[in-house]
CSV table of C-alpha atoms and ligand atoms in Angstrom, one decimal:
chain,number,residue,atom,x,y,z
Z,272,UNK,CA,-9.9,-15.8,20.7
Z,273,UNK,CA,-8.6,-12.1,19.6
Z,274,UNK,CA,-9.6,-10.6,16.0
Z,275,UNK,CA,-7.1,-9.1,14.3
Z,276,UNK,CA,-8.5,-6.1,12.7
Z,277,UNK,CA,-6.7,-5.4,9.5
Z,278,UNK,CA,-4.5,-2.2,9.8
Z,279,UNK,CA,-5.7,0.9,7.9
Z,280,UNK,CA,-4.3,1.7,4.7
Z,281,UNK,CA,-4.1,5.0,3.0
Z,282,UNK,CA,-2.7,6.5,-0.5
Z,283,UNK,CA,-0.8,9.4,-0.3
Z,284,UNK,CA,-0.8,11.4,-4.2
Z,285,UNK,CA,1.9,13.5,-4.5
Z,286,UNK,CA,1.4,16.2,-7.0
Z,287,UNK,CA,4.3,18.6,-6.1
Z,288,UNK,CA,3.9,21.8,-4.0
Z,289,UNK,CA,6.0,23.7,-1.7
Z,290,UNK,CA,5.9,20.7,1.0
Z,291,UNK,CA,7.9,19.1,-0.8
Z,292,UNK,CA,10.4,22.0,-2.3
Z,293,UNK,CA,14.4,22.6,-2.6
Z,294,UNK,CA,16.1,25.3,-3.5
Z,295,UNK,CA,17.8,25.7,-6.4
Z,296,UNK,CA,21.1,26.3,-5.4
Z,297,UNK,CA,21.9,29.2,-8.3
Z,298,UNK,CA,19.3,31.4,-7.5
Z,299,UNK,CA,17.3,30.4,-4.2
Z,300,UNK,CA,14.0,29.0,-6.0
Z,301,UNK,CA,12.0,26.6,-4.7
Z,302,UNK,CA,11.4,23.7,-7.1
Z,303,UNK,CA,9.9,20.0,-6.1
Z,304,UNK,CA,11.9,17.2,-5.5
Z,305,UNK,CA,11.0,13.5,-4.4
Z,306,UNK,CA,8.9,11.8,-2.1
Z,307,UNK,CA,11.8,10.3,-0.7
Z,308,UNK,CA,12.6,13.9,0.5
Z,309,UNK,CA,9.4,14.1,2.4
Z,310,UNK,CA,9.7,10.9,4.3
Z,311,UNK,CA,13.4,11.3,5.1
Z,312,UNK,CA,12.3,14.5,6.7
Z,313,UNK,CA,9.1,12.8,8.6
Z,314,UNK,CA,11.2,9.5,10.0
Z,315,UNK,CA,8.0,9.1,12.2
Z,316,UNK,CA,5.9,8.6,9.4
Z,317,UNK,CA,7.3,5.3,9.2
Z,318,UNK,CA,6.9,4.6,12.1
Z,319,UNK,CA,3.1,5.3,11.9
Z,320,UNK,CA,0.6,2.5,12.7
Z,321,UNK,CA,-1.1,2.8,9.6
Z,322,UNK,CA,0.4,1.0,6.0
Z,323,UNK,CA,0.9,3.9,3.9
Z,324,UNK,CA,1.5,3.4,0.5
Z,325,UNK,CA,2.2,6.3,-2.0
Z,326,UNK,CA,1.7,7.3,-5.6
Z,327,UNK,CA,3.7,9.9,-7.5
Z,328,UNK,CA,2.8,12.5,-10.1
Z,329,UNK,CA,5.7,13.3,-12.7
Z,330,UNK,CA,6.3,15.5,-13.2
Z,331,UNK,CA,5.9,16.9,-9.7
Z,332,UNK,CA,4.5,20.7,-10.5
Z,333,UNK,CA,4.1,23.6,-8.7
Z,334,UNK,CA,0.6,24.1,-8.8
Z,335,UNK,CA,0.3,26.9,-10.6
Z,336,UNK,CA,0.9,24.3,-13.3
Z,337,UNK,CA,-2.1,22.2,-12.1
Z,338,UNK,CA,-5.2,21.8,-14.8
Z,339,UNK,CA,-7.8,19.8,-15.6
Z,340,UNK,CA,-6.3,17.1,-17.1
Z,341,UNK,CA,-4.6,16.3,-14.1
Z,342,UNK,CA,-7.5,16.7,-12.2
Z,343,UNK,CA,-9.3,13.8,-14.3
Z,344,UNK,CA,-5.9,12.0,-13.6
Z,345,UNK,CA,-5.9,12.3,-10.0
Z,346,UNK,CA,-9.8,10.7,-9.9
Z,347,UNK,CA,-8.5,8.1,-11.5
Z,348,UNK,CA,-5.7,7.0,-9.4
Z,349,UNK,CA,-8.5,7.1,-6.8
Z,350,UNK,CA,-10.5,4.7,-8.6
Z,351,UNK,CA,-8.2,2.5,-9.6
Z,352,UNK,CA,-6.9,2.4,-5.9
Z,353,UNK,CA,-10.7,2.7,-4.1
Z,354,UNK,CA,-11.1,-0.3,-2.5
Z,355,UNK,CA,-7.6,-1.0,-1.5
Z,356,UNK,CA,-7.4,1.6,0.8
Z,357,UNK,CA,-9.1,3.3,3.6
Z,358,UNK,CA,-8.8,6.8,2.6
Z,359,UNK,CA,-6.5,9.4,0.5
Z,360,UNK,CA,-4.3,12.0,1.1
Z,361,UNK,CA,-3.4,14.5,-1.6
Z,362,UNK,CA,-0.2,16.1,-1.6
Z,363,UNK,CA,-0.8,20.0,-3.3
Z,364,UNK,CA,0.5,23.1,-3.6
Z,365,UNK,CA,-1.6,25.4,-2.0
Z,366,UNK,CA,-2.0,28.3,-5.0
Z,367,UNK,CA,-4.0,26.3,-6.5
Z,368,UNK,CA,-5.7,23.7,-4.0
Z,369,UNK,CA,-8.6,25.0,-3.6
Z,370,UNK,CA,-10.0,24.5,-7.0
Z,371,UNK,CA,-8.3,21.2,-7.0
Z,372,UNK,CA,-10.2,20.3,-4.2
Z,373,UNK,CA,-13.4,21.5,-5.4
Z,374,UNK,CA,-13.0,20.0,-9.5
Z,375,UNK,CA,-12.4,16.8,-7.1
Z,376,UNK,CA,-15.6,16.8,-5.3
Z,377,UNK,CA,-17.4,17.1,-8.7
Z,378,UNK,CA,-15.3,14.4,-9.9
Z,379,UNK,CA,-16.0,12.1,-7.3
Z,380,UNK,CA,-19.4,10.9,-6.8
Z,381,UNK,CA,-20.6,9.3,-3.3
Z,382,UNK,CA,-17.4,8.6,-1.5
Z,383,UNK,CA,-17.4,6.7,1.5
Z,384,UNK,CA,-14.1,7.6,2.0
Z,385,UNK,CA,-11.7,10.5,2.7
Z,386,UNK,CA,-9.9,12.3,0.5
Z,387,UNK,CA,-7.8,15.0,2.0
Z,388,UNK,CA,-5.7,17.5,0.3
Z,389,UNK,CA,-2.9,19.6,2.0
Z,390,UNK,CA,0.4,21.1,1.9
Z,391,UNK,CA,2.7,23.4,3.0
Z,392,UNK,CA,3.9,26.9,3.0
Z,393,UNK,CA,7.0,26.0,4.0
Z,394,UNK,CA,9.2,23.2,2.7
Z,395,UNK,CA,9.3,20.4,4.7
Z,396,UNK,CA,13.1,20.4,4.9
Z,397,UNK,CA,13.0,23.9,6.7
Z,398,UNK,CA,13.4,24.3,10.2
Z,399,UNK,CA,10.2,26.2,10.9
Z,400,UNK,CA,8.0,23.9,8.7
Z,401,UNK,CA,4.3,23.3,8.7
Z,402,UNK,CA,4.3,20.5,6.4
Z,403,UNK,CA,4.6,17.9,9.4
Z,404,UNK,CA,1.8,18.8,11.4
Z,405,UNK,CA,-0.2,19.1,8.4
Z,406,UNK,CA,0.7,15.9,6.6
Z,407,UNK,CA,0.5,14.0,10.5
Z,408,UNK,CA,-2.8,15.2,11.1
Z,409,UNK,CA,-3.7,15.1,7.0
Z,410,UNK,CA,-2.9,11.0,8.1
Z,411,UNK,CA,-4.9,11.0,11.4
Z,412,UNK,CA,-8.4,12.3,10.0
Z,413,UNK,CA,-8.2,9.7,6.7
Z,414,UNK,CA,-7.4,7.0,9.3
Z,415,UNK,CA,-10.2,8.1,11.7
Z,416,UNK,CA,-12.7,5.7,11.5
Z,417,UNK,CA,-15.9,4.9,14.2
Z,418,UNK,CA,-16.6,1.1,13.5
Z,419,UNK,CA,-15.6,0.6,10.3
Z,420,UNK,CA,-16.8,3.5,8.8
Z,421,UNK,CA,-14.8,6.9,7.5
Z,422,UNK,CA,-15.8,9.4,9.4
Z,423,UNK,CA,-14.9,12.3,7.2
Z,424,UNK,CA,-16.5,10.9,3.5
Z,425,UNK,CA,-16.0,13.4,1.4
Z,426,UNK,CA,-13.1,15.9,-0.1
Z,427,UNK,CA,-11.8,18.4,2.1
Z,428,UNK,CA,-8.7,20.2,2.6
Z,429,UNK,CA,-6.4,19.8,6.2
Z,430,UNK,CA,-4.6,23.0,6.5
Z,431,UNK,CA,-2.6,24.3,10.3
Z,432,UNK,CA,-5.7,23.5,12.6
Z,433,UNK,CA,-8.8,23.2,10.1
Z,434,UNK,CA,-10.5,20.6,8.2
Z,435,UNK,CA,-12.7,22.8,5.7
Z,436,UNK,CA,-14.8,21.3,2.8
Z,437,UNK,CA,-12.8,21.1,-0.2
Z,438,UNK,CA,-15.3,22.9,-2.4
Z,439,UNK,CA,-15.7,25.7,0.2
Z,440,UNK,CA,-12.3,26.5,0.3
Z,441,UNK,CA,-10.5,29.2,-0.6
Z,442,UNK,CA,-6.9,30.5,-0.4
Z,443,UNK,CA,-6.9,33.8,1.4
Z,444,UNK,CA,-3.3,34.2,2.8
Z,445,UNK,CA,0.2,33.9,1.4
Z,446,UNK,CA,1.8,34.6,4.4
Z,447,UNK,CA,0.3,32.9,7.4
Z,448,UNK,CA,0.5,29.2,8.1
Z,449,UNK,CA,-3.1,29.4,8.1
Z,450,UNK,CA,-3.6,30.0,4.0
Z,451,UNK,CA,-6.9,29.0,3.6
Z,452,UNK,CA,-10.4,29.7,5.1
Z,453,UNK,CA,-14.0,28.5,4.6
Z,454,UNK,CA,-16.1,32.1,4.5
Z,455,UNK,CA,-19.5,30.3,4.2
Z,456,UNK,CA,-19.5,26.9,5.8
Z,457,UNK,CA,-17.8,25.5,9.3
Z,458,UNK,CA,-15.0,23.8,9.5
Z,459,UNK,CA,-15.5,20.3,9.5
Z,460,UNK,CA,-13.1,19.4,12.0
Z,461,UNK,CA,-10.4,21.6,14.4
Z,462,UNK,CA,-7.1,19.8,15.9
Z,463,UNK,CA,-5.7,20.8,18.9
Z,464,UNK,CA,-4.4,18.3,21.4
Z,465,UNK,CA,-7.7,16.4,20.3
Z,466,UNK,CA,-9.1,16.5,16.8
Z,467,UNK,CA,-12.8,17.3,17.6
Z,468,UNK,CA,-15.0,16.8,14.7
Z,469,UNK,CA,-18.0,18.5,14.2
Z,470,UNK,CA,-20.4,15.7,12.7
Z,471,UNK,CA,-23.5,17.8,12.3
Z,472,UNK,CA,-21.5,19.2,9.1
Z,473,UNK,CA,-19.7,16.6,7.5
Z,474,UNK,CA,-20.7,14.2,4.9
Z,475,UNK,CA,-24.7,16.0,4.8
Z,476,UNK,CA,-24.3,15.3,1.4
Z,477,UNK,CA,-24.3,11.7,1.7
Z,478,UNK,CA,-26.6,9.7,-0.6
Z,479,UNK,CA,-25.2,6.3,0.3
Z,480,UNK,CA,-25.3,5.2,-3.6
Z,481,UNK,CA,-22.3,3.5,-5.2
Z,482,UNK,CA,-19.0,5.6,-5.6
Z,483,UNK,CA,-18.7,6.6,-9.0
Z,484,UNK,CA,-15.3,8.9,-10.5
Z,485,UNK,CA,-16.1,10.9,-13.6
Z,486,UNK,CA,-13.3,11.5,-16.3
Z,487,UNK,CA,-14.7,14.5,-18.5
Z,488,UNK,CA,-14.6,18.0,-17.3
Z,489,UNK,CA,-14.9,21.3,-20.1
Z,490,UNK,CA,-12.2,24.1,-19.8
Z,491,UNK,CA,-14.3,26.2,-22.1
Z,492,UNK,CA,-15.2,28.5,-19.4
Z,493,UNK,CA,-13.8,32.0,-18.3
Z,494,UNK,CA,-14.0,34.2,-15.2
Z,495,UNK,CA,-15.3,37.7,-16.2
Z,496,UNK,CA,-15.0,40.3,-13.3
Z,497,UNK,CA,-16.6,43.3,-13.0
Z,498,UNK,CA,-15.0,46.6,-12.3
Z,499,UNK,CA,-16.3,49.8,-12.2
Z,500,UNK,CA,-15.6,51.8,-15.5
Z,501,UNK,CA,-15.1,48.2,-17.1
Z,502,UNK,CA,-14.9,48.5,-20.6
Z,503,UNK,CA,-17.6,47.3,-23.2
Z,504,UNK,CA,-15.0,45.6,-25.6
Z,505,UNK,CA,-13.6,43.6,-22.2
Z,506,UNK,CA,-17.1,42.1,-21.6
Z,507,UNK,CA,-17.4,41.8,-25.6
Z,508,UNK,CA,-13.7,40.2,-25.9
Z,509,UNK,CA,-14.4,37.8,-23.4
Z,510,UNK,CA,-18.2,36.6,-23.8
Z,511,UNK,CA,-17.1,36.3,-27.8
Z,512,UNK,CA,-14.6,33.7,-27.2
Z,513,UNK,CA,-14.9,30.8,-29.9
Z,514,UNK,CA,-15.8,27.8,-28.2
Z,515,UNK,CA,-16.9,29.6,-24.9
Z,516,UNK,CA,-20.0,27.1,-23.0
Z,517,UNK,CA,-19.8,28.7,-19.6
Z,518,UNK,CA,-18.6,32.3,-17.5
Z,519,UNK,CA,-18.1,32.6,-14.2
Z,520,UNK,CA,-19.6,36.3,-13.2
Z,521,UNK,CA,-17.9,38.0,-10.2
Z,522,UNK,CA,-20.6,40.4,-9.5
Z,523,UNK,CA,-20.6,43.2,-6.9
Z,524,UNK,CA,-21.9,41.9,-3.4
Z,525,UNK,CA,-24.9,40.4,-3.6
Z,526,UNK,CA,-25.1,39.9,-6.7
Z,527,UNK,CA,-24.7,43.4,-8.4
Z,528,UNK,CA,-23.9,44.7,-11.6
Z,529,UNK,CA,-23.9,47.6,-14.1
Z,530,UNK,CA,-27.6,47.9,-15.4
Z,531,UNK,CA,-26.1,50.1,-18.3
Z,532,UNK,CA,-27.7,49.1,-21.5
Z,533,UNK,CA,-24.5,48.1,-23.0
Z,534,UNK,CA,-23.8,45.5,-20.7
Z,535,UNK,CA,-27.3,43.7,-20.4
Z,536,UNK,CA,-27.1,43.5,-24.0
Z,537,UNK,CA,-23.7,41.9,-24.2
Z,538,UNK,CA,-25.0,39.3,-21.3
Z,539,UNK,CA,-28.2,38.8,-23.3
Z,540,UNK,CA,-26.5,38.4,-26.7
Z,541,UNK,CA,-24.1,35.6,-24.4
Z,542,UNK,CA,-26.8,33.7,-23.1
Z,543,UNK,CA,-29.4,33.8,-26.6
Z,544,UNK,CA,-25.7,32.3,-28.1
Z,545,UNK,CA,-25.8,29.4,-25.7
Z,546,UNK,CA,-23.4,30.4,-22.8
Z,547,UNK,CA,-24.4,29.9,-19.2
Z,548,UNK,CA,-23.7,32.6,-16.8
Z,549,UNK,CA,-23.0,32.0,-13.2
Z,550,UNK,CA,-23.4,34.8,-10.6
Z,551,UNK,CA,-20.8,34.8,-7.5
Z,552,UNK,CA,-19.8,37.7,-5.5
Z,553,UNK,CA,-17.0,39.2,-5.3
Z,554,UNK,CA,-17.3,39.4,-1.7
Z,555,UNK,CA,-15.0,36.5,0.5
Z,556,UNK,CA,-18.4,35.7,2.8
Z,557,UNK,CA,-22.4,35.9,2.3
Z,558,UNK,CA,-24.0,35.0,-1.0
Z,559,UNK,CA,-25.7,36.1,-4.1
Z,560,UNK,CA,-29.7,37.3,-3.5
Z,561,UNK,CA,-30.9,38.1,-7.3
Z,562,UNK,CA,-33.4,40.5,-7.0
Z,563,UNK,CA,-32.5,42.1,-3.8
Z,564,UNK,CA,-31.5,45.4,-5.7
Z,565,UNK,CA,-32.6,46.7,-9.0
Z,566,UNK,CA,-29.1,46.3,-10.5
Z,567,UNK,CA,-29.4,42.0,-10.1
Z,568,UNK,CA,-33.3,41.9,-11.2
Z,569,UNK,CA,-31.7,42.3,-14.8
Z,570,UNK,CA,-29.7,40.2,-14.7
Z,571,UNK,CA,-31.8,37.4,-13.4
Z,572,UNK,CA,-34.7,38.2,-16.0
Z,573,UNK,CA,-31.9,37.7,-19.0
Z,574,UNK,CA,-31.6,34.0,-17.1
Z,575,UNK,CA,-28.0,34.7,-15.2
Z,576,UNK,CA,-28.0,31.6,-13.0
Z,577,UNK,CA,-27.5,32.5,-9.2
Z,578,UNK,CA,-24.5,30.6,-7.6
Z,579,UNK,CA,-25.4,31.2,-4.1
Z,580,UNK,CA,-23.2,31.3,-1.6
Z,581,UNK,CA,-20.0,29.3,-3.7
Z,582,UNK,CA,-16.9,29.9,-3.8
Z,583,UNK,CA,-15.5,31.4,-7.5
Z,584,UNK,CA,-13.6,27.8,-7.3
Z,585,UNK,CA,-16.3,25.9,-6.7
Z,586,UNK,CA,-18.9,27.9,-9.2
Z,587,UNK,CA,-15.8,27.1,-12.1
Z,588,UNK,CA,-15.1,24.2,-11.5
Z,589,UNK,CA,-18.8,22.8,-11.0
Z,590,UNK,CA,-19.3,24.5,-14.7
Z,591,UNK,CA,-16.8,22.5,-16.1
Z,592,UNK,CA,-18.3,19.3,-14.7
Z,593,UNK,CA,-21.7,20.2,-15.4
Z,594,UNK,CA,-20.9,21.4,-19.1
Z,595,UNK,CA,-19.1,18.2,-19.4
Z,596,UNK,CA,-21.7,15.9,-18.7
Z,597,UNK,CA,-24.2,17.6,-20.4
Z,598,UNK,CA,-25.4,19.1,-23.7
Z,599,UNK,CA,-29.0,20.0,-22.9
Z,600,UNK,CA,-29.1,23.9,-21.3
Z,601,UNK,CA,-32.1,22.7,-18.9
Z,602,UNK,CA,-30.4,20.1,-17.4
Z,603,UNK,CA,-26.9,22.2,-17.2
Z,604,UNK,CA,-28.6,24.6,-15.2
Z,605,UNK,CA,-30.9,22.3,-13.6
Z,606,UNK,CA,-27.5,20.9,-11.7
Z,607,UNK,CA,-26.2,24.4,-11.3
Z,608,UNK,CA,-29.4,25.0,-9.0
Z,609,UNK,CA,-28.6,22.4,-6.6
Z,610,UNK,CA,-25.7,21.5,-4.5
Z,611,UNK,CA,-24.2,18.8,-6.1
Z,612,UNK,CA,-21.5,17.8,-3.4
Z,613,UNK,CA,-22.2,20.7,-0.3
Z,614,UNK,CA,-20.7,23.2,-2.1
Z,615,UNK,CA,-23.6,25.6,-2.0
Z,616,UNK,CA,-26.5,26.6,0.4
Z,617,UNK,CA,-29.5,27.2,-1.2
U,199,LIG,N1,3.7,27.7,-5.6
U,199,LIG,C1,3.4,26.7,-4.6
U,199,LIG,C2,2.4,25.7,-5.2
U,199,LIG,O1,1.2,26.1,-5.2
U,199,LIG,C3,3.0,27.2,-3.4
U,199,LIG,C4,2.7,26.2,-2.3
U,199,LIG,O2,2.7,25.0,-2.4
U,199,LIG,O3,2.4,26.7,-1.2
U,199,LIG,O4,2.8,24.7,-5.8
């Protein structure tokens, strides 16, 4: 007697993005349109041994819209849908997918499955498109499976030949069909004529407790990058804003800032009021080292938090989550110290 296994199932979210674009006719703008339009244009998709099933956002945005109320809506599509299906795929633009990605891994606790974000730079309905090959092979990894186990079990982004850790991501070309890149972790899997994965990476998060989607994230938070010559009433403006739990600090390679008075006081003042300051560089690749120069040993005494080797995605995106589940400073920054979902090294 023959098993039948049952065929794997998969969600595809469609948020918007250029994959699935037209232009507006009056003055050559690219605008999303339906779902339909993406599987007319990918006939082999039904065709595709898998049962795909998909869900649609409206409206469909361009991602520049994106925020995190639709972040928190995304999880919960995934957890109303969890255990119907074998894994996700996330339809995205790509301006914006990287903190997607990364809000998602913070949103989503202990997956066991995939959830895979990608896109396109090109509509799909274009001759030269990449959206195929990346929604094809989007499919193939959150159907890949050894036994009956996921082998990719966490978020992560699909983009021309990589598979990269969603929270590790960034965006780093607007031209190339390769857009994004992972500056401080491997890729997690490269296709070719194979898709070779490269376990020793993936999933080393993994606690094996019970999946778990979290619906409150905190947009009181700002990016404050630092400049040479920047102003004291910019770093005064911005730290001052009512409401304001949490700043992101783009320092100066690893870790560096202006030790001018001024400015130590104005971070000092920030932190005695409350807000938590994280550190990233400003550099695409290598990491925050507090107290590797004189002009980061300041800022570490005043209690600026070091955020490693993140991404500025990541680092804002894991302050909204952490300043949403918690009140208490020593257990914000006690979760700011550790990686929470691989999204830092420490
Ligand atoms: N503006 C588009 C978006 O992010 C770009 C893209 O999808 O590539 O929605």
């Amino acid at each position: 007697m023959t098993v039948q296994s049952k065929p794997i199932s998969l969600l595809i979210i469609y948020t918007g993005g250029t994959i699935g674009m037209v232009q507006n006719s009056l003055n050559g703008s690219l605008r999303p349109f339906s779902f339909d339009n993406i599987l007319n244009e990918i006939p082999e998709l039904k065709k595709a041994r898998y049962h795909l099933s998909s869900y649609t956002f409206k409206p469909l945005l361009d991602s520049s819209n994106i925020n995190p109320g639709m972040w928190i809506k995304i999880a919960e599509v995934i957890e109303d849908n969890y255990h119907r299906y074998d894994g996700f795929i996330i339809l995205h633009g790509t301006d914006t997918m990287a903190y997607s990605a990364s809000a998602l891994s913070f949103l989503l606790e202990n997956l066991k499955k995939p959830v895979i974000l990608t896109g396109s730079q090109l509509p799909i309905d274009s001759l030269r498109t990449d959206a195929k090959e990346n929604l094809m092979t989007a499919i193939e990894i959150a159907a890949h499976k050894k036994g009956r186990v996921s082998v990719v079990q966490e978020v992560a982004i699909f983009f021309q030949d990589k598979l990269f850790r969603g929270n590790r991501t960034t965006k780093h070309n607007a031209e190339e069909f390769k857009a994004f890149q992972s500056f401080n972790y491997p890729a997690l899997a490269e296709s070719g004529v194979h898709i070779k994965y490269n376990y020793s990476v993936i999933n080393d998060f993994f606690s094996g407790k019970d999946f778990k989607a979290y619906k409150v994230l905190d947009k009181n938070v700002a990016i404050l990058k630092i400049f040479p010559g920047i102003d004291q009433k910019i770093v005064e403006a911005i730290l001052n804003i009512q409401g304001l739990r949490g700043v992101v600090l783009e320092t100066f390679g690893a870790g560096n800032a202006p030790d001018e008075p001024w400015f130590l006081k104005e971070i000092n003042d920030a932190i005695r009021r409350g807000i938590v300051i994280v550190s990233v560089t400003q550099c695409a690749e290598g990491r925050v080292e507090m107290g590797m120069y004189e002009t980061s040993i300041a800022l570490e005494k005043l209690g600026v938090v070091s955020g490693n080797d993140s991404t500025t995605e990541a680092a804002l995106t894991k302050l909204m989550f952490v300043l949403g589940r918690y009140t208490s400073k020593h257990d914000i920054i006690n979760d700011l110290n550790r990686s929470l979902r691989g999204e830092i090294t420490i």
